[in-house]
PDB file of C-alpha atoms in Angstrom:
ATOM      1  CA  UNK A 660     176.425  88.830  44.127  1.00  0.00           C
ATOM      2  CA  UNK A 661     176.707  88.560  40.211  1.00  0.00           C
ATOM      3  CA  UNK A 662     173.418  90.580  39.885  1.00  0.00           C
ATOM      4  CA  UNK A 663     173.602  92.741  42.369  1.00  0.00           C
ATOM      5  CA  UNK A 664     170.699  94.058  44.694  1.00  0.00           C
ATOM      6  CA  UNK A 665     166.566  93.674  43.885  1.00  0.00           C
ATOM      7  CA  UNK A 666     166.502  97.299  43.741  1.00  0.00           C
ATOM      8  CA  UNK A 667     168.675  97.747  41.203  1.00  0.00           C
ATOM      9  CA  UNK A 668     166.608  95.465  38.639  1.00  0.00           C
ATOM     10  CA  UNK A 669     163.409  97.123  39.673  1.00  0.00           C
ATOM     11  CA  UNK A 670     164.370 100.602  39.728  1.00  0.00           C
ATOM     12  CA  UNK A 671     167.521 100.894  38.064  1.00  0.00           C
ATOM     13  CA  UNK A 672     166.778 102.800  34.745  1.00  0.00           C
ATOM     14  CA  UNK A 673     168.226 100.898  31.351  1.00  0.00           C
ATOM     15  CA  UNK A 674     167.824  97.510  33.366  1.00  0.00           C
ATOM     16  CA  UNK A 675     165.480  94.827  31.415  1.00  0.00           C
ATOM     17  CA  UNK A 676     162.484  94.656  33.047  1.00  0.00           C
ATOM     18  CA  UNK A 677     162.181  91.128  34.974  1.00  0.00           C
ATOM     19  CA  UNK A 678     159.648  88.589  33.727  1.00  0.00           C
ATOM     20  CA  UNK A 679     156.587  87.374  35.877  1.00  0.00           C
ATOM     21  CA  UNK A 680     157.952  84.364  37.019  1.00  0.00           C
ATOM     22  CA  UNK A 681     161.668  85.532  37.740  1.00  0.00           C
ATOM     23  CA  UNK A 682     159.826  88.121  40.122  1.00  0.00           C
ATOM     24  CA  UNK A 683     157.424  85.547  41.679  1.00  0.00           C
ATOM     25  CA  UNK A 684     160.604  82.875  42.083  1.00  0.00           C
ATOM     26  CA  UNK A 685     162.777  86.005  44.080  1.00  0.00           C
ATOM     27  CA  UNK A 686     159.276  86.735  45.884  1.00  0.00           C
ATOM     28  CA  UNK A 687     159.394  82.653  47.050  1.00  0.00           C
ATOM     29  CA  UNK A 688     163.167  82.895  47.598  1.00  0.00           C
ATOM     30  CA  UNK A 689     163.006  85.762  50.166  1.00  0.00           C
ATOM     31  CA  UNK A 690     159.710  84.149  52.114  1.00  0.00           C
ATOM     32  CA  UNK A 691     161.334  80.565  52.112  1.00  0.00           C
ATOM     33  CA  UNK A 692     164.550  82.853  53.969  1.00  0.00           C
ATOM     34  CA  UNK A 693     161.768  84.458  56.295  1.00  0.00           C
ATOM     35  CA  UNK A 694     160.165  81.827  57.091  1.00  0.00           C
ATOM     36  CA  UNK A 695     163.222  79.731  58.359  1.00  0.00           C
ATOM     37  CA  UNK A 696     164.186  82.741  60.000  1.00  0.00           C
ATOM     38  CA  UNK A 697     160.808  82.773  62.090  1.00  0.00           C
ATOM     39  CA  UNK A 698     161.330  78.968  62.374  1.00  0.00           C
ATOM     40  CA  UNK A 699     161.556  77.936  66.378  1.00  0.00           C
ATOM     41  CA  UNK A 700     164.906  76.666  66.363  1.00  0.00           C
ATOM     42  CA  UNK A 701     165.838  80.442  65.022  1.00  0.00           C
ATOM     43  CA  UNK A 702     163.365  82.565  66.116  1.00  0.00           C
ATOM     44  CA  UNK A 703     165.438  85.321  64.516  1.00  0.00           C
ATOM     45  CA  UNK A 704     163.441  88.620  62.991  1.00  0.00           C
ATOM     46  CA  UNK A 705     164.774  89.912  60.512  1.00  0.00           C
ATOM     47  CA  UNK A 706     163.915  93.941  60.869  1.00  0.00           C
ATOM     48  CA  UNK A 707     165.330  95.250  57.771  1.00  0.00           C
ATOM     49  CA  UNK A 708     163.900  94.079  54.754  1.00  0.00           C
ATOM     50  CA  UNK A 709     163.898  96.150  51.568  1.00  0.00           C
ATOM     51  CA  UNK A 710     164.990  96.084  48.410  1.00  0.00           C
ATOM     52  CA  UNK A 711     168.458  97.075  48.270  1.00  0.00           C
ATOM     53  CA  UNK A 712     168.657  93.903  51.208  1.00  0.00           C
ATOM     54  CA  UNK A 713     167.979  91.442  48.610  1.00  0.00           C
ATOM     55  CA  UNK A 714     171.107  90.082  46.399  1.00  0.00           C
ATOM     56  CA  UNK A 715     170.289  88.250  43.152  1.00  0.00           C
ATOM     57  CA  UNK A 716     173.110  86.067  42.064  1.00  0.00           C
ATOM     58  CA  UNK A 717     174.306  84.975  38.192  1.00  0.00           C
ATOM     59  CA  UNK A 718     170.203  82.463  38.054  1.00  0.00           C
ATOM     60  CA  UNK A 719     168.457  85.375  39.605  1.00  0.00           C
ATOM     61  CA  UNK A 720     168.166  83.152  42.621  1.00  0.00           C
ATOM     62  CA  UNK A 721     167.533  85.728  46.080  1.00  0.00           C
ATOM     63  CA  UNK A 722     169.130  85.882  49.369  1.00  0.00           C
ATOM     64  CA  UNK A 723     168.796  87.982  52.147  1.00  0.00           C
ATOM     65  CA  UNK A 724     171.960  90.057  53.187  1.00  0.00           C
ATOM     66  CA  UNK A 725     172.990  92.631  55.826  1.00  0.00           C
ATOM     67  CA  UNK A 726     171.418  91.119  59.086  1.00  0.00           C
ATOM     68  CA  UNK A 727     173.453  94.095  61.244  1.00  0.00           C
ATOM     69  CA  UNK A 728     169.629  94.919  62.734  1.00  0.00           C
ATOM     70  CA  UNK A 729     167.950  90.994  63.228  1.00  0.00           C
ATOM     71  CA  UNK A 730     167.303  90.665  66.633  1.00  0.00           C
ATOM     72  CA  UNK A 731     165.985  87.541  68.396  1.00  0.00           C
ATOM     73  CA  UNK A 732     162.586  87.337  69.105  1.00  0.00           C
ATOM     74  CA  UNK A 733     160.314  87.002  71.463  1.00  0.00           C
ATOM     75  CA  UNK A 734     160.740  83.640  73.882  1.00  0.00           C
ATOM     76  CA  UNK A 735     158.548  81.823  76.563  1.00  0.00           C
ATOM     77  CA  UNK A 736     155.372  83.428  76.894  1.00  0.00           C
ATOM     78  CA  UNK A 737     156.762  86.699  75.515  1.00  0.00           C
ATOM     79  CA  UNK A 738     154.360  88.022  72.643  1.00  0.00           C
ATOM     80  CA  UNK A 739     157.293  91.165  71.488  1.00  0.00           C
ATOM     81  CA  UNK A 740     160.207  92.165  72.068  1.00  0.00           C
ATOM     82  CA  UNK A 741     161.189  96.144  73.129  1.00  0.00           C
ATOM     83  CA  UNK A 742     163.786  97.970  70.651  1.00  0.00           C
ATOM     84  CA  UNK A 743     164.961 100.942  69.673  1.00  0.00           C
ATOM     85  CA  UNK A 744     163.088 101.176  66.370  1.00  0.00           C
ATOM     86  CA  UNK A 745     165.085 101.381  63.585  1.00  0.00           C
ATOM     87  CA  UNK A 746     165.019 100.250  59.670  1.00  0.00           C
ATOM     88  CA  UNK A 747     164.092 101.989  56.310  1.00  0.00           C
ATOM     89  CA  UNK A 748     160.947 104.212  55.876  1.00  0.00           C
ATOM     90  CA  UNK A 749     158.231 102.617  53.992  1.00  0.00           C
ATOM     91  CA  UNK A 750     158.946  98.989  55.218  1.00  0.00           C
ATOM     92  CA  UNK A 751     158.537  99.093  58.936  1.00  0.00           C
ATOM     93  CA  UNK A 752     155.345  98.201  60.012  1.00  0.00           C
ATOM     94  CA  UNK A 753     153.553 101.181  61.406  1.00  0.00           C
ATOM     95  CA  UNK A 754     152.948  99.241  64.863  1.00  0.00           C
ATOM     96  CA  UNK A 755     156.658  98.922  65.145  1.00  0.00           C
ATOM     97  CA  UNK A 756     157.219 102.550  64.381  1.00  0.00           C
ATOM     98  CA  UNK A 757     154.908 103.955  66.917  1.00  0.00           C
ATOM     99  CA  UNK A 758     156.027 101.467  70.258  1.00  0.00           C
ATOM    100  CA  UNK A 759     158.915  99.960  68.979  1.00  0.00           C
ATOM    101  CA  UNK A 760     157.417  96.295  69.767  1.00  0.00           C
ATOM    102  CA  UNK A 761     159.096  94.117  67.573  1.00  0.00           C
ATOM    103  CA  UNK A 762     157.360  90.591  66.123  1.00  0.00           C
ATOM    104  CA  UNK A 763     157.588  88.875  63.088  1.00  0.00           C
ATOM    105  CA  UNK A 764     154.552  90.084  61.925  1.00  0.00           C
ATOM    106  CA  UNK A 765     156.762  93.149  61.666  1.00  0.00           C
ATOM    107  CA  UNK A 766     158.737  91.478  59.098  1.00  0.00           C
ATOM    108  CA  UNK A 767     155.699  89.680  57.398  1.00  0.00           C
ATOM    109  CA  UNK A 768     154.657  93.695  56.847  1.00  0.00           C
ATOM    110  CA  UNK A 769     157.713  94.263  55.601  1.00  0.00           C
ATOM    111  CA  UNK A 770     157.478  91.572  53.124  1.00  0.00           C
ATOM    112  CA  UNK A 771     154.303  92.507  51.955  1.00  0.00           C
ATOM    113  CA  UNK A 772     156.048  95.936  50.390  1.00  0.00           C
ATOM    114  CA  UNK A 773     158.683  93.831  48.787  1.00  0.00           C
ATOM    115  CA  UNK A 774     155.838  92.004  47.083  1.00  0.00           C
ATOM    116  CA  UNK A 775     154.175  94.976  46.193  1.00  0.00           C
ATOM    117  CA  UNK A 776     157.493  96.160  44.770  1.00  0.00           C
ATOM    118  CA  UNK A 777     157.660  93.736  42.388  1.00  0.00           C
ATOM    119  CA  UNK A 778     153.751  93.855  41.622  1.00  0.00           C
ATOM    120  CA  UNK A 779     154.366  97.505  40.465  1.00  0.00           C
ATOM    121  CA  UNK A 780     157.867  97.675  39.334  1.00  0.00           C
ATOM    122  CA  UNK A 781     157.479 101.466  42.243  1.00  0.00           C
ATOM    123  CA  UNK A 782     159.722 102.348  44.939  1.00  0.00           C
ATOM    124  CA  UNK A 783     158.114 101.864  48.593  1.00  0.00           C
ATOM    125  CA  UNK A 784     158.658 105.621  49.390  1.00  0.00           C
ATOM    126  CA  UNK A 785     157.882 108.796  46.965  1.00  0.00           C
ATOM    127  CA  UNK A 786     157.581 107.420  43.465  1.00  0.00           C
ATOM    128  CA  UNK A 787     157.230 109.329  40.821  1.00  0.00           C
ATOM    129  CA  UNK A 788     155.490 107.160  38.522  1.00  0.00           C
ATOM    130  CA  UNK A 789     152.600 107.364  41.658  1.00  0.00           C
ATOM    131  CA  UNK A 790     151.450 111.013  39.588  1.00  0.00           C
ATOM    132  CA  UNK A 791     153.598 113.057  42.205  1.00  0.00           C
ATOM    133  CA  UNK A 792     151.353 111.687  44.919  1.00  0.00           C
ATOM    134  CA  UNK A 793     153.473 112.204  48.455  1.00  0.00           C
ATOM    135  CA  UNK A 794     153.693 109.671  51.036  1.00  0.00           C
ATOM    136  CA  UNK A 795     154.246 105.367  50.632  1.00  0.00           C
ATOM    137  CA  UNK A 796     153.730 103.343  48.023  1.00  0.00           C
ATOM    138  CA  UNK A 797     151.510 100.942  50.406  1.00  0.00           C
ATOM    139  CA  UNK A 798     149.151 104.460  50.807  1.00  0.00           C
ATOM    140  CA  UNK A 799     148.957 104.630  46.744  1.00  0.00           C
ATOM    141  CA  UNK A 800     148.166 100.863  46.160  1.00  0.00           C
ATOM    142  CA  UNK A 801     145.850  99.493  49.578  1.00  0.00           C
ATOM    143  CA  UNK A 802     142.668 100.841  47.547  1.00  0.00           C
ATOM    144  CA  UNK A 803     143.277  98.546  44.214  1.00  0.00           C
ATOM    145  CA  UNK A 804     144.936  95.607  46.541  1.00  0.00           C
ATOM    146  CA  UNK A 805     142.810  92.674  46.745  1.00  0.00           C
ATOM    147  CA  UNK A 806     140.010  94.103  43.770  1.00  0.00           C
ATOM    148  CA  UNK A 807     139.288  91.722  41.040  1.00  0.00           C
ATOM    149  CA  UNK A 808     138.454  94.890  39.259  1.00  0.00           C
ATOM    150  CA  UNK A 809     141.034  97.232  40.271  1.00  0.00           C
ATOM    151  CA  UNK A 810     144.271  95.379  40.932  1.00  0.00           C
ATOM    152  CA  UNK A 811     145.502  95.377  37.679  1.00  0.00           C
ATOM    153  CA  UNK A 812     146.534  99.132  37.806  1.00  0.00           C
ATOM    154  CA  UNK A 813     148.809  98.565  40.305  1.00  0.00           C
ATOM    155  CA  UNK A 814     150.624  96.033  37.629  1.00  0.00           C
ATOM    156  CA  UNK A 815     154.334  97.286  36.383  1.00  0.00           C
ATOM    157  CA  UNK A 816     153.460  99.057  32.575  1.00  0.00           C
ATOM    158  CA  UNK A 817     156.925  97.081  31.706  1.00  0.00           C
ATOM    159  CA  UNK A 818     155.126  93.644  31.780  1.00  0.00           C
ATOM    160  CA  UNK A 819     152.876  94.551  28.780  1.00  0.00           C
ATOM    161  CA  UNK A 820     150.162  92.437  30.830  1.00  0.00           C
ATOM    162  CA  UNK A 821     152.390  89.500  29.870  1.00  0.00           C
ATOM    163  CA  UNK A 822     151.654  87.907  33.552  1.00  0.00           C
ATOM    164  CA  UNK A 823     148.845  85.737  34.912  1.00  0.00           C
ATOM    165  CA  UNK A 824     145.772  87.711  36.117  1.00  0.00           C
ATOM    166  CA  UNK A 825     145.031  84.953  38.377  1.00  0.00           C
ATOM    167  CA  UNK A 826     147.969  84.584  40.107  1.00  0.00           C
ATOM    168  CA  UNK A 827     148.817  88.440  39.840  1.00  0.00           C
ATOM    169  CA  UNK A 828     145.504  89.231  41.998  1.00  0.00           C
ATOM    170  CA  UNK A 829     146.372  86.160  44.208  1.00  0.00           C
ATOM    171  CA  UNK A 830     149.421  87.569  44.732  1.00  0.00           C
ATOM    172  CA  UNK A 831     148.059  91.433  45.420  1.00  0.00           C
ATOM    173  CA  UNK A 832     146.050  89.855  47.853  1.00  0.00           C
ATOM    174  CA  UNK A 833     148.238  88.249  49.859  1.00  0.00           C
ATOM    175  CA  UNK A 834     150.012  91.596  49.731  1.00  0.00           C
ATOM    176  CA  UNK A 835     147.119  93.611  50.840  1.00  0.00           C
ATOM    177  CA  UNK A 836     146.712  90.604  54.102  1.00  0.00           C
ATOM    178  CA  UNK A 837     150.331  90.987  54.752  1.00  0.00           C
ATOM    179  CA  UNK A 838     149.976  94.859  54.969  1.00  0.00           C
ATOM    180  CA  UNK A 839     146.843  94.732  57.293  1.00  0.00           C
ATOM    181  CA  UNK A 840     146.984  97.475  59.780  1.00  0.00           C
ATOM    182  CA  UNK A 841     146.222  94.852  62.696  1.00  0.00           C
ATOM    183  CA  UNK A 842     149.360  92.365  62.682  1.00  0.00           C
ATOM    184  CA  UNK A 843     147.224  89.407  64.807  1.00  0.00           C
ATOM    185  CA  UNK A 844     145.380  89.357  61.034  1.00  0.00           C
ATOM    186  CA  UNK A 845     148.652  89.394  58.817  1.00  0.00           C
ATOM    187  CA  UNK A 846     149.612  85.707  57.360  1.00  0.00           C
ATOM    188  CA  UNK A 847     152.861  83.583  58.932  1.00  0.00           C
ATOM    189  CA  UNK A 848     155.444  83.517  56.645  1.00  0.00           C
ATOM    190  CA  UNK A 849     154.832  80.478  56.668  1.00  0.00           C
ATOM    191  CA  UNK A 850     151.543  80.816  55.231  1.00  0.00           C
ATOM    192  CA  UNK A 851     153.181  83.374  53.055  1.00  0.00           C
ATOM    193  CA  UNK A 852     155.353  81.016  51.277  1.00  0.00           C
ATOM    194  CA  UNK A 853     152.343  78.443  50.675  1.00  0.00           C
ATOM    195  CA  UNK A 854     150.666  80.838  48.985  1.00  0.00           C
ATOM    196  CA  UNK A 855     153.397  81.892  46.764  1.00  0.00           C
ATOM    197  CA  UNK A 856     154.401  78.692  45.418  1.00  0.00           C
ATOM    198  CA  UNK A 857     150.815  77.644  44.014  1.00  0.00           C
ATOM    199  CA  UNK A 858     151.414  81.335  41.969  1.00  0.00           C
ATOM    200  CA  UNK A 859     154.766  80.241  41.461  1.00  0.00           C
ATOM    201  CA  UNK A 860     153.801  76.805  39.799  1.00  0.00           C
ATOM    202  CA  UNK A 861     150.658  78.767  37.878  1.00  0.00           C
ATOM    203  CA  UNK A 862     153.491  81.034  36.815  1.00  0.00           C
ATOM    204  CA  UNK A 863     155.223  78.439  35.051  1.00  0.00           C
ATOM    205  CA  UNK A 864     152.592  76.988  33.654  1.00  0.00           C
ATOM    206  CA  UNK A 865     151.744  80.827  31.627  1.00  0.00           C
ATOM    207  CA  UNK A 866     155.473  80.839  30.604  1.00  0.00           C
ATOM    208  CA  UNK A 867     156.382  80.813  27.201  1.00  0.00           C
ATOM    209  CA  UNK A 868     158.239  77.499  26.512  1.00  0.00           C
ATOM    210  CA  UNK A 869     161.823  79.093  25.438  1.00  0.00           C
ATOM    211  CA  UNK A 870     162.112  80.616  28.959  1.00  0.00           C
ATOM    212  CA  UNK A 871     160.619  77.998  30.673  1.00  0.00           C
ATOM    213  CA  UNK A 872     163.003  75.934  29.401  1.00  0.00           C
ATOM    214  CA  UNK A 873     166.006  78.374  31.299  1.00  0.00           C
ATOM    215  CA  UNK A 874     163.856  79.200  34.373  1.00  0.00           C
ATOM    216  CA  UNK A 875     163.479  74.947  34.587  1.00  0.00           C
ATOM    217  CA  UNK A 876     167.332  74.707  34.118  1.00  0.00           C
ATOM    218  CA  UNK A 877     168.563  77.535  36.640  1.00  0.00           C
ATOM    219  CA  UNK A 878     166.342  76.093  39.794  1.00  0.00           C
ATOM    220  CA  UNK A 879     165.860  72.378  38.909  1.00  0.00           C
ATOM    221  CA  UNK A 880     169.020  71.208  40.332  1.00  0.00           C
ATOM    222  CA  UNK A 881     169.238  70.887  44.413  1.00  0.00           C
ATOM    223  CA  UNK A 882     172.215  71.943  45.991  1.00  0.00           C
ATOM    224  CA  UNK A 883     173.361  73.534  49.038  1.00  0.00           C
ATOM    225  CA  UNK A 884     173.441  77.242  47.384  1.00  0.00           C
ATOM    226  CA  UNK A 885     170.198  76.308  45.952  1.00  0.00           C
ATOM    227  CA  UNK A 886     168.862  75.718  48.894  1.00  0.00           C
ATOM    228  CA  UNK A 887     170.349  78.870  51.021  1.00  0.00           C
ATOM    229  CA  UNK A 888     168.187  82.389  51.370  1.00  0.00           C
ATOM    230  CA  UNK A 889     171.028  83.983  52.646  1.00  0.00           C
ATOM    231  CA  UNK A 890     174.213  85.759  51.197  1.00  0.00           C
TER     232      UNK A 890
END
């Protein structure tokens, strides 16, 4: 992909910093990919989203790559499915981790630390912009998640504020419900994708008419690579 990987334009030192609404369009990208994943005539989860799993291509359009680990999921009256547990520290949900019962609320987890990737502009494991704190990024953040007066220091420095508070706490919300400890109370992707799009279209409303004009152009247009998640 022209662009590479997520990670790279998040973490990648002497990359621009993306704008607000590029990282709320790759946000709705990769939970439009999840959520037709989860669909029932798929029913496929996912298991290894992260960063580095997320291609951006020449429009900054996303698609999920490397699906060596989805696994089909549950069917009938099944509520999991039993695996070996495997995927990247920091993204797998913790239930996952400790019984290896895999759901797609497992990957709804997963995308929650994606999303609060690109809140923060931090890496899910051992960052060092978290003051040397050890441990995950969802550890360092859950206490300012979903806190109309705290949320904003979770916010990447690199957007010099230049974002929408509304839909930035709408969106560390939905992060902090995705990330709940009890999966039966994390949002369908489904749900997930809802959600982003009314930040998404408040997101374009706060942009700044020379790059709305591009961000218009680039995803305007329908076409079948439009329309695909995947890479």
């Amino acid at each position: 992909m022209p662009k590479g990987s997520l990670e790279n334009h998040l973490f990648k030192k002497g990359v621009q910093p993306m704008a607000w609404a590029t990282r709320i369009q790759i946000a709705v990208d990769v939970a439009r990919g999840l959520s037709f994943l989860h669909s029932l005539n798929a029913n496929v989860i996912y298991r290894d989203l992260k960063a580095s799993n997320i291609l951006i291509d020449s429009k900054f359009n996303a698609k999920l790559s490397d699906f060596g680990l989805a696994r089909k999921g549950p069917s009938g009256d099944g509520t999991h499915v039993s695996t070996r547990v495997v995927g990247t520290m920091g993204y797998a949900a913790p239930e996952y981790v400790a019984s290896g019962h895999l759901t797609p609320k497992n990957d709804v987890y997963s995308f929650g630390v994606v999303l609060l990737e690109l809140l923060s502009g931090r890496r899910a494991m051992g960052d060092e912009t978290m003051g040397g704190i050890e441990g995950t990024l969802v550890d360092w953040a859950r206490p300012f998640l979903g806190d109309s007066r705290q949320f904003s220091r979770i916010m990447d420095t690199r957007l010099r504020g230049e974002y929408s508070k509304k839909g930035a706490q709408a969106a560390s919300s939905l992060a902090l419900r995705c990330l709940c400890c009890d999966p039966k109370n994390r949002p369908s992707m489904v749900e997930v994708l809802a959600e982003l799009e009314q930040v998404q279209i408040q997101a374009q409303r706060n942009t700044p008419r020379t790059i709305m004009e591009q961000h218009i152009k680039r995803t305007s247009t329908p076409s079948p690579h439009k329309l695909s998640s995947f890479a």
